[in-house]
Tab-separated table of C-alpha atoms (C1' of nucleotides) in Angstrom:
chain	number	residue	atom	x	y	z
C	138	UNK	CA	80.061	48.880	176.079
C	139	UNK	CA	82.701	49.435	173.422
C	140	UNK	CA	85.399	50.822	175.696
C	141	UNK	CA	86.514	47.239	176.079
C	142	UNK	CA	87.204	46.932	172.373
C	143	UNK	CA	89.255	50.101	172.397
C	144	UNK	CA	91.284	48.630	175.270
C	145	UNK	CA	91.734	45.347	173.421
C	146	UNK	CA	92.881	47.231	170.312
C	147	UNK	CA	95.373	49.229	172.392
C	148	UNK	CA	96.836	46.065	173.907
C	149	UNK	CA	97.568	44.574	170.472
C	150	UNK	CA	100.770	46.606	170.313
C	151	UNK	CA	102.234	44.647	173.208
C	152	UNK	CA	101.816	44.242	176.948
C	153	UNK	CA	100.740	47.347	178.832
C	154	UNK	CA	100.018	48.188	182.453
C	155	UNK	CA	96.988	50.222	183.459
C	156	UNK	CA	99.211	53.234	183.854
C	157	UNK	CA	100.785	52.812	180.429
C	158	UNK	CA	97.325	52.356	178.984
C	159	UNK	CA	96.250	55.738	180.334
C	160	UNK	CA	99.266	57.228	178.517
C	161	UNK	CA	98.186	55.548	175.289
C	162	UNK	CA	94.673	56.956	175.758
C	163	UNK	CA	96.233	60.408	176.119
C	164	UNK	CA	98.178	60.057	172.870
C	165	UNK	CA	97.312	58.054	169.774
C	166	UNK	CA	94.160	56.453	171.155
C	167	UNK	CA	92.831	59.922	172.021
C	168	UNK	CA	92.265	60.403	168.297
C	169	UNK	CA	89.245	58.158	168.450
C	170	UNK	CA	88.530	57.207	172.038
C	171	UNK	CA	88.471	59.093	175.273
C	172	UNK	CA	88.626	57.398	178.676
C	173	UNK	CA	89.821	58.211	182.158
C	174	UNK	CA	92.278	56.201	184.246
C	175	UNK	CA	89.575	54.949	186.601
C	176	UNK	CA	87.582	53.604	183.685
C	177	UNK	CA	90.615	51.867	182.260
C	178	UNK	CA	91.609	50.178	185.513
C	179	UNK	CA	88.040	48.984	185.987
C	180	UNK	CA	87.778	47.763	182.408
C	181	UNK	CA	91.072	45.867	182.641
C	182	UNK	CA	89.741	43.971	185.641
C	183	UNK	CA	86.489	43.171	183.849
C	184	UNK	CA	88.303	42.054	180.698
C	185	UNK	CA	90.565	39.783	182.731
C	186	UNK	CA	87.597	38.277	184.585
C	187	UNK	CA	85.953	37.617	181.214
C	188	UNK	CA	89.118	35.949	179.893
C	189	UNK	CA	89.718	38.449	177.068
C	190	UNK	CA	93.046	39.559	178.486
C	191	UNK	CA	95.582	38.029	180.881
C	192	UNK	CA	97.870	39.869	183.265
C	193	UNK	CA	101.123	39.120	185.001
C	194	UNK	CA	102.776	40.875	187.920
C	195	UNK	CA	106.080	42.612	187.298
C	196	UNK	CA	107.969	43.461	190.462
C	197	UNK	CA	110.182	46.532	190.138
C	198	UNK	CA	112.944	47.753	192.408
C	199	UNK	CA	112.408	51.482	192.575
C	200	UNK	CA	108.791	51.555	191.427
C	201	UNK	CA	105.582	49.911	192.655
C	202	UNK	CA	104.770	46.480	191.286
C	203	UNK	CA	102.720	46.701	188.124
C	204	UNK	CA	100.550	44.324	186.125
C	205	UNK	CA	101.143	43.908	182.409
C	206	UNK	CA	98.207	42.742	180.302
C	207	UNK	CA	98.029	41.040	176.943
C	208	UNK	CA	95.122	39.969	174.720
C	209	UNK	CA	94.134	36.283	174.812
C	210	UNK	CA	92.762	34.124	171.982
C	211	UNK	CA	89.267	34.766	173.315
C	212	UNK	CA	90.028	38.486	173.278
C	213	UNK	CA	91.098	38.331	169.650
C	214	UNK	CA	87.909	36.451	168.774
C	215	UNK	CA	85.884	39.131	170.560
C	216	UNK	CA	87.641	41.844	168.553
C	217	UNK	CA	86.883	39.949	165.368
C	218	UNK	CA	83.219	39.720	166.337
C	219	UNK	CA	83.150	43.435	167.147
C	220	UNK	CA	84.740	44.306	163.811
C	221	UNK	CA	82.082	42.373	161.914
C	222	UNK	CA	79.222	44.052	163.806
C	223	UNK	CA	77.852	47.310	162.409
C	224	UNK	CA	79.612	50.352	163.832
C	225	UNK	CA	77.799	53.066	165.700
C	226	UNK	CA	78.062	56.414	163.933
C	227	UNK	CA	81.002	58.424	165.176
C	228	UNK	CA	80.272	60.635	168.065
C	229	UNK	CA	81.827	64.025	168.732
C	230	UNK	CA	81.434	66.472	171.551
C	231	UNK	CA	83.164	69.776	171.411
C	232	UNK	CA	82.606	72.722	173.751
C	233	UNK	CA	84.405	75.049	171.363
C	234	UNK	CA	81.971	74.364	168.531
C	235	UNK	CA	79.062	75.038	170.881
C	236	UNK	CA	80.612	78.427	171.584
C	237	UNK	CA	81.079	79.159	167.902
C	238	UNK	CA	77.486	78.114	167.217
C	239	UNK	CA	76.547	80.960	169.581
C	240	UNK	CA	79.103	83.321	167.981
C	241	UNK	CA	76.550	85.967	167.044
C	242	UNK	CA	75.345	86.279	170.633
C	243	UNK	CA	78.525	86.149	172.753
C	244	UNK	CA	81.619	88.288	173.225
C	245	UNK	CA	83.875	88.150	170.162
C	246	UNK	CA	87.195	88.736	171.918
C	247	UNK	CA	86.525	85.849	174.297
C	248	UNK	CA	85.694	83.575	171.408
C	249	UNK	CA	88.809	84.555	169.477
C	250	UNK	CA	90.934	83.755	172.529
C	251	UNK	CA	89.372	80.290	172.744
C	252	UNK	CA	89.899	79.660	169.053
C	253	UNK	CA	93.533	80.729	169.311
C	254	UNK	CA	94.049	78.380	172.235
C	255	UNK	CA	92.564	75.496	170.288
C	256	UNK	CA	94.671	76.296	167.245
C	257	UNK	CA	97.778	76.169	169.434
C	258	UNK	CA	96.755	72.781	170.823
C	259	UNK	CA	96.117	71.570	167.285
C	260	UNK	CA	99.579	72.695	166.150
C	261	UNK	CA	101.227	70.891	169.052
C	262	UNK	CA	99.355	67.699	168.219
C	263	UNK	CA	100.196	68.032	164.533
C	264	UNK	CA	103.902	68.112	165.427
C	265	UNK	CA	103.465	65.167	167.759
C	266	UNK	CA	101.623	63.012	165.248
C	267	UNK	CA	104.003	63.926	162.453
C	268	UNK	CA	106.872	62.652	164.618
C	269	UNK	CA	104.934	59.556	165.663
C	270	UNK	CA	104.227	58.648	162.046
C	271	UNK	CA	107.884	59.177	161.111
C	272	UNK	CA	108.952	56.929	163.984
C	273	UNK	CA	106.495	54.211	162.987
C	274	UNK	CA	107.597	54.068	159.373
C	275	UNK	CA	111.289	54.358	160.208
C	276	UNK	CA	113.549	54.563	157.155
C	277	UNK	CA	110.833	53.597	154.682
C	278	UNK	CA	108.695	55.866	152.580
C	279	UNK	CA	105.042	56.040	153.602
C	280	UNK	CA	104.117	54.225	150.392
C	281	UNK	CA	106.497	51.368	151.135
C	282	UNK	CA	105.521	51.157	154.815
C	283	UNK	CA	101.803	51.009	154.091
C	284	UNK	CA	102.321	48.276	151.492
C	285	UNK	CA	104.707	46.055	153.409
C	286	UNK	CA	104.816	47.226	157.038
C	287	UNK	CA	103.876	44.748	159.761
C	288	UNK	CA	101.513	46.944	161.795
C	289	UNK	CA	99.641	49.564	159.840
C	290	UNK	CA	96.565	49.877	162.105
C	291	UNK	CA	98.077	52.414	164.506
C	292	UNK	CA	99.654	54.233	161.567
C	293	UNK	CA	96.316	54.696	159.811
C	294	UNK	CA	94.500	55.899	162.924
C	295	UNK	CA	97.347	58.297	163.691
C	296	UNK	CA	97.154	59.615	160.134
C	297	UNK	CA	93.436	60.259	160.674
C	298	UNK	CA	94.246	62.103	163.875
C	299	UNK	CA	96.798	64.235	162.059
C	300	UNK	CA	94.332	65.190	159.330
C	301	UNK	CA	91.703	65.978	161.974
C	302	UNK	CA	94.036	68.335	163.812
C	303	UNK	CA	95.073	70.013	160.580
C	304	UNK	CA	91.383	70.581	159.946
C	305	UNK	CA	91.006	72.065	163.413
C	306	UNK	CA	93.960	74.391	162.949
C	307	UNK	CA	92.795	75.637	159.559
C	308	UNK	CA	89.236	76.127	160.679
C	309	UNK	CA	90.244	77.967	163.866
C	310	UNK	CA	92.454	80.308	161.851
C	311	UNK	CA	89.697	80.972	159.341
C	312	UNK	CA	87.151	81.647	162.100
C	313	UNK	CA	89.550	83.985	163.917
C	314	UNK	CA	90.137	85.905	160.695
C	315	UNK	CA	86.422	86.318	160.092
C	316	UNK	CA	85.633	87.382	163.649
C	317	UNK	CA	88.468	89.923	163.539
C	318	UNK	CA	87.259	91.450	160.284
C	319	UNK	CA	83.683	91.681	161.550
C	320	UNK	CA	84.522	93.276	164.896
C	321	UNK	CA	87.707	95.308	165.123
C	322	UNK	CA	87.974	95.562	161.351
C	323	UNK	CA	91.099	97.636	160.547
C	324	UNK	CA	93.268	96.496	163.470
C	325	UNK	CA	96.823	95.357	162.608
C	326	UNK	CA	95.953	91.910	164.013
C	327	UNK	CA	98.657	89.976	165.860
C	328	UNK	CA	100.094	86.974	164.015
C	329	UNK	CA	98.226	83.852	165.212
C	330	UNK	CA	101.339	81.730	164.481
C	331	UNK	CA	103.423	83.523	167.089
C	332	UNK	CA	101.842	82.097	170.269
F	41	UNK	CA	76.770	69.280	182.329
F	42	UNK	CA	77.401	70.987	179.013
F	43	UNK	CA	74.479	69.507	177.100
F	44	UNK	CA	72.506	72.486	178.344
F	45	UNK	CA	74.814	74.892	176.568
F	46	UNK	CA	74.456	72.992	173.326
F	47	UNK	CA	70.677	73.246	173.732
F	48	UNK	CA	70.878	76.962	174.474
F	49	UNK	CA	73.064	77.474	171.389
F	50	UNK	CA	70.579	75.539	169.259
F	51	UNK	CA	67.681	77.678	170.472
F	52	UNK	CA	69.410	80.905	169.406
F	53	UNK	CA	68.206	80.346	165.852
F	54	UNK	CA	64.599	80.819	166.957
F	55	UNK	CA	61.941	79.058	168.960
F	56	UNK	CA	62.003	75.271	168.783
F	57	UNK	CA	59.938	72.457	170.245
F	58	UNK	CA	61.544	69.392	171.788
F	59	UNK	CA	60.749	67.493	168.642
F	60	UNK	CA	62.281	70.116	166.374
F	61	UNK	CA	65.307	70.183	168.637
F	62	UNK	CA	65.864	66.462	168.124
F	63	UNK	CA	65.867	67.162	164.369
F	64	UNK	CA	68.499	69.862	164.840
F	65	UNK	CA	70.612	67.428	166.867
F	66	UNK	CA	70.372	64.971	163.976
F	67	UNK	CA	71.589	67.546	161.456
F	68	UNK	CA	73.909	70.498	161.992
F	69	UNK	CA	74.284	70.095	165.753
F	70	UNK	CA	75.369	66.490	165.209
F	71	UNK	CA	78.662	67.888	163.944
F	72	UNK	CA	79.700	68.668	167.487
F	73	UNK	CA	77.121	67.325	169.879
F	74	UNK	CA	75.179	64.111	170.127
F	75	UNK	CA	72.085	63.685	172.253
F	76	UNK	CA	68.976	61.573	172.268
F	77	UNK	CA	65.372	62.817	172.325
F	78	UNK	CA	64.847	61.736	175.928
F	79	UNK	CA	67.866	63.733	177.027
F	80	UNK	CA	66.664	66.792	175.168
F	81	UNK	CA	63.143	66.714	176.598
F	82	UNK	CA	64.591	66.294	180.082
F	83	UNK	CA	67.108	69.081	179.578
F	84	UNK	CA	64.448	71.460	178.248
F	85	UNK	CA	62.444	70.957	181.424
F	86	UNK	CA	65.499	71.544	183.586
F	87	UNK	CA	66.491	74.664	181.642
F	88	UNK	CA	62.989	76.065	181.994
F	89	UNK	CA	62.931	75.362	185.731
F	90	UNK	CA	66.278	77.180	186.014
F	91	UNK	CA	64.939	80.142	184.054
F	92	UNK	CA	67.397	79.873	181.159
F	93	UNK	CA	64.656	79.240	178.615
F	94	UNK	CA	60.928	79.941	178.508
F	95	UNK	CA	58.283	77.931	176.709
F	96	UNK	CA	54.828	78.630	175.370
F	97	UNK	CA	52.137	76.198	174.279
F	98	UNK	CA	51.136	76.204	170.646
F	99	UNK	CA	47.837	74.462	169.965
F	100	UNK	CA	47.625	72.926	166.514
F	101	UNK	CA	44.614	71.638	164.668
F	102	UNK	CA	45.825	68.469	163.025
F	103	UNK	CA	48.882	67.852	165.248
F	104	UNK	CA	49.367	67.458	169.017
F	105	UNK	CA	49.951	70.620	171.002
F	106	UNK	CA	53.624	71.478	171.221
F	107	UNK	CA	55.762	73.742	173.376
F	108	UNK	CA	58.120	76.205	171.728
F	109	UNK	CA	61.123	77.354	173.755
F	110	UNK	CA	63.280	80.436	173.513
F	111	UNK	CA	66.388	81.570	175.398
F	112	UNK	CA	65.869	84.125	178.176
F	113	UNK	CA	68.211	86.916	179.280
F	114	UNK	CA	69.468	84.640	182.050
F	115	UNK	CA	70.087	81.963	179.435
F	116	UNK	CA	72.130	84.329	177.295
F	117	UNK	CA	74.167	85.307	180.359
F	118	UNK	CA	74.771	81.638	181.097
F	119	UNK	CA	75.992	81.089	177.533
F	120	UNK	CA	78.294	84.068	177.888
F	121	UNK	CA	79.698	82.639	181.123
F	122	UNK	CA	80.165	79.253	179.455
F	123	UNK	CA	81.964	80.827	176.497
F	124	UNK	CA	84.430	82.588	178.790
F	125	UNK	CA	85.201	79.403	180.750
F	126	UNK	CA	87.988	77.167	179.463
F	127	UNK	CA	86.725	74.520	177.052
F	128	UNK	CA	87.153	70.831	177.674
F	129	UNK	CA	89.277	69.208	175.002
F	130	UNK	CA	87.158	67.792	172.211
F	131	UNK	CA	85.947	64.322	172.785
F	132	UNK	CA	85.690	61.724	170.050
F	133	UNK	CA	84.469	58.174	170.028
F	134	UNK	CA	84.540	56.149	166.885
F	135	UNK	CA	83.982	52.401	166.601
F	136	UNK	CA	85.390	52.364	163.093
F	137	UNK	CA	88.750	53.742	164.164
F	138	UNK	CA	88.937	51.113	166.909
F	139	UNK	CA	88.494	48.491	164.215
F	140	UNK	CA	91.173	50.044	162.031
F	141	UNK	CA	93.533	50.213	165.016
F	142	UNK	CA	93.171	46.421	165.128
F	143	UNK	CA	93.518	46.138	161.328
F	144	UNK	CA	96.530	43.818	161.461
F	145	UNK	CA	94.666	41.280	163.584
F	146	UNK	CA	91.160	41.156	162.087
F	147	UNK	CA	89.568	40.110	158.803
F	148	UNK	CA	90.459	42.504	156.001
F	149	UNK	CA	87.338	42.053	153.876
F	150	UNK	CA	85.116	42.851	156.849
F	151	UNK	CA	87.099	45.982	157.573
F	152	UNK	CA	86.959	47.145	153.958
F	153	UNK	CA	83.185	46.737	153.985
F	154	UNK	CA	82.935	48.903	157.098
F	155	UNK	CA	85.186	51.565	155.606
F	156	UNK	CA	83.131	51.621	152.407
F	157	UNK	CA	79.944	52.043	154.422
F	158	UNK	CA	81.444	54.956	156.329
F	159	UNK	CA	82.686	56.573	153.144
F	160	UNK	CA	79.157	56.391	151.749
F	161	UNK	CA	77.745	58.028	154.879
F	162	UNK	CA	80.409	60.712	154.642
F	163	UNK	CA	79.521	61.444	151.015
F	164	UNK	CA	75.846	61.781	151.879
F	165	UNK	CA	76.658	64.216	154.672
F	166	UNK	CA	78.998	66.190	152.428
F	167	UNK	CA	76.131	66.712	149.983
F	168	UNK	CA	73.803	67.663	152.801
F	169	UNK	CA	76.164	70.193	154.365
F	170	UNK	CA	77.083	71.663	151.002
F	171	UNK	CA	73.381	72.335	150.394
F	172	UNK	CA	72.869	73.682	153.915
F	173	UNK	CA	75.735	76.143	153.523
F	174	UNK	CA	74.401	77.281	150.159
F	175	UNK	CA	70.969	77.836	151.689
F	176	UNK	CA	72.400	79.809	154.593
F	177	UNK	CA	74.401	82.195	152.431
F	178	UNK	CA	71.651	82.592	149.850
F	179	UNK	CA	72.613	84.752	146.881
F	180	UNK	CA	75.833	86.045	148.438
F	181	UNK	CA	79.332	84.728	147.994
F	182	UNK	CA	80.818	82.993	151.030
F	183	UNK	CA	83.251	85.877	151.452
F	184	UNK	CA	80.444	88.415	151.519
F	185	UNK	CA	78.206	86.345	153.780
F	186	UNK	CA	80.934	85.772	156.364
F	187	UNK	CA	81.801	89.486	156.431
F	188	UNK	CA	78.305	90.901	156.605
F	189	UNK	CA	75.861	88.072	157.304
F	190	UNK	CA	73.675	88.295	160.401
F	191	UNK	CA	74.208	84.772	161.778
F	192	UNK	CA	77.532	83.188	161.011
F	193	UNK	CA	77.765	80.807	163.994
F	194	UNK	CA	75.784	77.959	162.438
F	195	UNK	CA	77.561	78.564	159.135
F	196	UNK	CA	81.003	78.164	160.685
F	197	UNK	CA	80.098	75.003	162.598
F	198	UNK	CA	78.513	73.534	159.495
F	199	UNK	CA	81.673	74.337	157.538
F	200	UNK	CA	83.684	72.465	160.174
F	201	UNK	CA	81.337	69.512	159.813
F	202	UNK	CA	81.778	69.541	156.064
F	203	UNK	CA	85.570	69.532	156.323
F	204	UNK	CA	85.389	66.730	158.884
F	205	UNK	CA	83.313	64.550	156.596
F	206	UNK	CA	85.587	65.273	153.655
F	207	UNK	CA	88.432	64.093	155.844
F	208	UNK	CA	86.497	60.938	156.672
F	209	UNK	CA	85.760	60.199	153.045
F	210	UNK	CA	89.348	60.720	151.914
F	211	UNK	CA	90.791	58.699	154.764
F	212	UNK	CA	88.351	55.813	154.247
F	213	UNK	CA	89.212	55.691	150.560
F	214	UNK	CA	92.930	55.711	151.297
F	215	UNK	CA	92.587	52.957	153.898
F	216	UNK	CA	90.485	50.825	151.554
F	217	UNK	CA	93.109	51.215	148.828
F	218	UNK	CA	95.899	50.145	151.151
F	219	UNK	CA	94.017	47.153	152.556
F	220	UNK	CA	93.156	46.017	149.030
F	221	UNK	CA	96.764	46.216	147.846
F	222	UNK	CA	98.016	44.321	150.907
F	223	UNK	CA	95.498	41.486	150.721
F	224	UNK	CA	94.087	40.640	147.329
F	225	UNK	CA	96.868	42.533	145.542
F	226	UNK	CA	96.253	42.236	141.802
F	227	UNK	CA	92.452	42.096	141.877
F	228	UNK	CA	90.648	44.480	139.486
F	229	UNK	CA	89.153	46.229	142.544
F	230	UNK	CA	85.587	47.538	142.325
F	231	UNK	CA	85.216	51.324	142.140
F	232	UNK	CA	84.555	52.646	145.673
F	233	UNK	CA	82.634	55.623	144.207
F	234	UNK	CA	79.965	53.403	142.677
F	235	UNK	CA	78.099	52.397	145.861
X	252	DT	C1'	110.346	71.138	200.419
X	253	DG	C1'	107.307	70.744	196.935
X	254	DC	C1'	105.986	68.936	192.537
X	255	DA	C1'	105.659	65.467	189.012
X	256	DC	C1'	105.766	60.717	188.032
X	257	DC	C1'	104.734	55.864	188.881
X	258	DA	C1'	100.931	52.731	190.115
X	259	DT	C1'	96.291	51.296	191.436
X	260	DG	C1'	92.137	51.549	192.981
X	261	DT	C1'	87.020	52.673	195.835
X	262	DA	C1'	82.774	55.343	196.425
X	263	DA	C1'	79.364	58.691	195.361
X	264	DT	C1'	77.209	61.223	191.974
X	265	DT	C1'	75.937	62.612	187.469
X	266	DT	C1'	75.052	61.409	182.679
X	267	DG	C1'	73.601	58.750	179.025
X	268	DT	C1'	71.189	54.711	176.996
X	269	DT	C1'	67.475	51.415	176.314
X	270	DA	C1'	63.010	49.983	176.795
X	271	DC	C1'	58.411	51.227	177.329
X	272	DA	C1'	54.103	54.152	176.804
X	273	DT	C1'	50.497	56.902	174.194
X	274	DG	C1'	47.865	58.517	170.325
X	275	DA	C1'	46.401	61.244	166.214
X	276	DT	C1'	47.622	62.262	161.126
X	277	DT	C1'	49.334	61.698	156.603
X	278	DC	C1'	51.166	59.222	152.738
X	279	DG	C1'	51.449	55.280	149.717
R	238	DC	C1'	46.378	48.685	156.185
R	239	DG	C1'	51.033	49.661	157.523
R	240	DA	C1'	54.746	52.852	158.091
R	241	DA	C1'	56.471	57.340	158.990
R	242	DT	C1'	55.797	61.790	161.211
R	243	DC	C1'	54.426	64.700	164.952
R	244	DA	C1'	54.726	65.216	169.990
R	245	DT	C1'	56.154	64.186	174.761
R	246	DG	C1'	57.501	61.843	178.261
R	247	DT	C1'	58.684	57.823	182.488
R	248	DA	C1'	61.482	54.101	184.436
R	249	DA	C1'	65.221	50.984	184.703
R	250	DC	C1'	69.790	50.283	183.748
R	251	DA	C1'	74.572	51.124	182.144
R	252	DA	C1'	78.378	54.161	181.773
R	253	DA	C1'	81.208	58.114	182.858
R	254	DT	C1'	82.822	61.743	185.915
R	255	DT	C1'	84.433	63.539	190.263
R	256	DA	C1'	86.251	63.171	194.606
R	257	DC	C1'	88.896	60.619	197.636
R	258	DA	C1'	92.738	57.466	199.072
R	259	DT	C1'	97.693	55.651	199.328
R	260	DG	C1'	102.675	55.784	199.078
R	261	DG	C1'	107.497	55.549	197.196
R	262	DT	C1'	111.038	57.843	193.735
R	263	DG	C1'	113.460	61.504	191.383
R	264	DC	C1'	114.274	66.126	190.313
R	265	DA	C1'	114.959	71.256	191.085
DNA sequence: TGCACCATGTAATTTGTTACATGATTCG
DNA sequence: CGAATCATGTAACAAATTACATGGTGCA
């Protein structure tokens, strides 16, 4: 039951609706927590019932009415309690790595295609996070922002996400290179950067 | 329902019992899949019923009788099918990152302690994976092993795990440094390497 | 006219977690 | 004598996924 703390942490950046929250969990939050819309809507209702967040209706003209939520004092206290408690070890699940684990027993071309696809996704996310970080720090240098900026939490987690995706990209490229050498050998391999 | 493919991939390295499988899921497999003993025992029974693995009893003198499982032809075909199917995006959950996301609203000392603990765990795993990789490649250079070695799948996934933990260590150290500068400022900060 | 976006859910099913259960052996 | 290791599960509960449901707006 730690989804709630991820939601609380996401709401610290300002009021969000359930819909906006799902967007956040597709972007920066996705670096360390994964959740579906249905889960988020349900969790928002539970958090409100427990008094950790409060919502207000915002009627819109051309769009359906939405509810914006913010963290309450009790919610902040709960986050503080959570932070002090010992963290569960981080938990990863990755289909692609399962496939690579079986590399010596499955079709190489198929595996290379999957690795290339993942590398492309990683590159897209690297660009995205690089832009996000630039936006967050504005005119300042990273050094200056991290020392004196008002909200460094999201910056640090985004930086971790960036490094993670760089690791993915590099590893995928290395694995592709190795699989190519072992199978086709002398082929004038297509440039993996081009796709 | 992809736990089964992780189990199949784990069994490619040779026959394993449920107990040995839980050990594998605590070590190398933990880099990309997390599962508890109860799940593994249950999944082994399901996989056997579906014909993807086969087990045989091994009676031991000083230990309880165990069942060793190996992947069948049907199991290999299933892995092949899985490899060809599009992978779900990788899925991360990390309490620590949730806490860092809330860094600007929670106690700094508490957060630093958590980051230091994680950095220590990362260092331990780095040592472990470095040894594991050395063992896998034996006398050969990495270059040579990856070109001509018989089983590179586990090597590649372990390498990814190593890079991931190096990323964790570096990021934790950076975050600790920043939080120290912002809070205590001029303190003659303790060496994070020492613990 | 069809698709994507905004906006929020319910219900059924599948997974995953926690607690409980058993019992011998080996090491300190 | 107590703790860790080997060895395998069942049962109850909590969480996550999938499918289903609704309906207006804006764009090509």
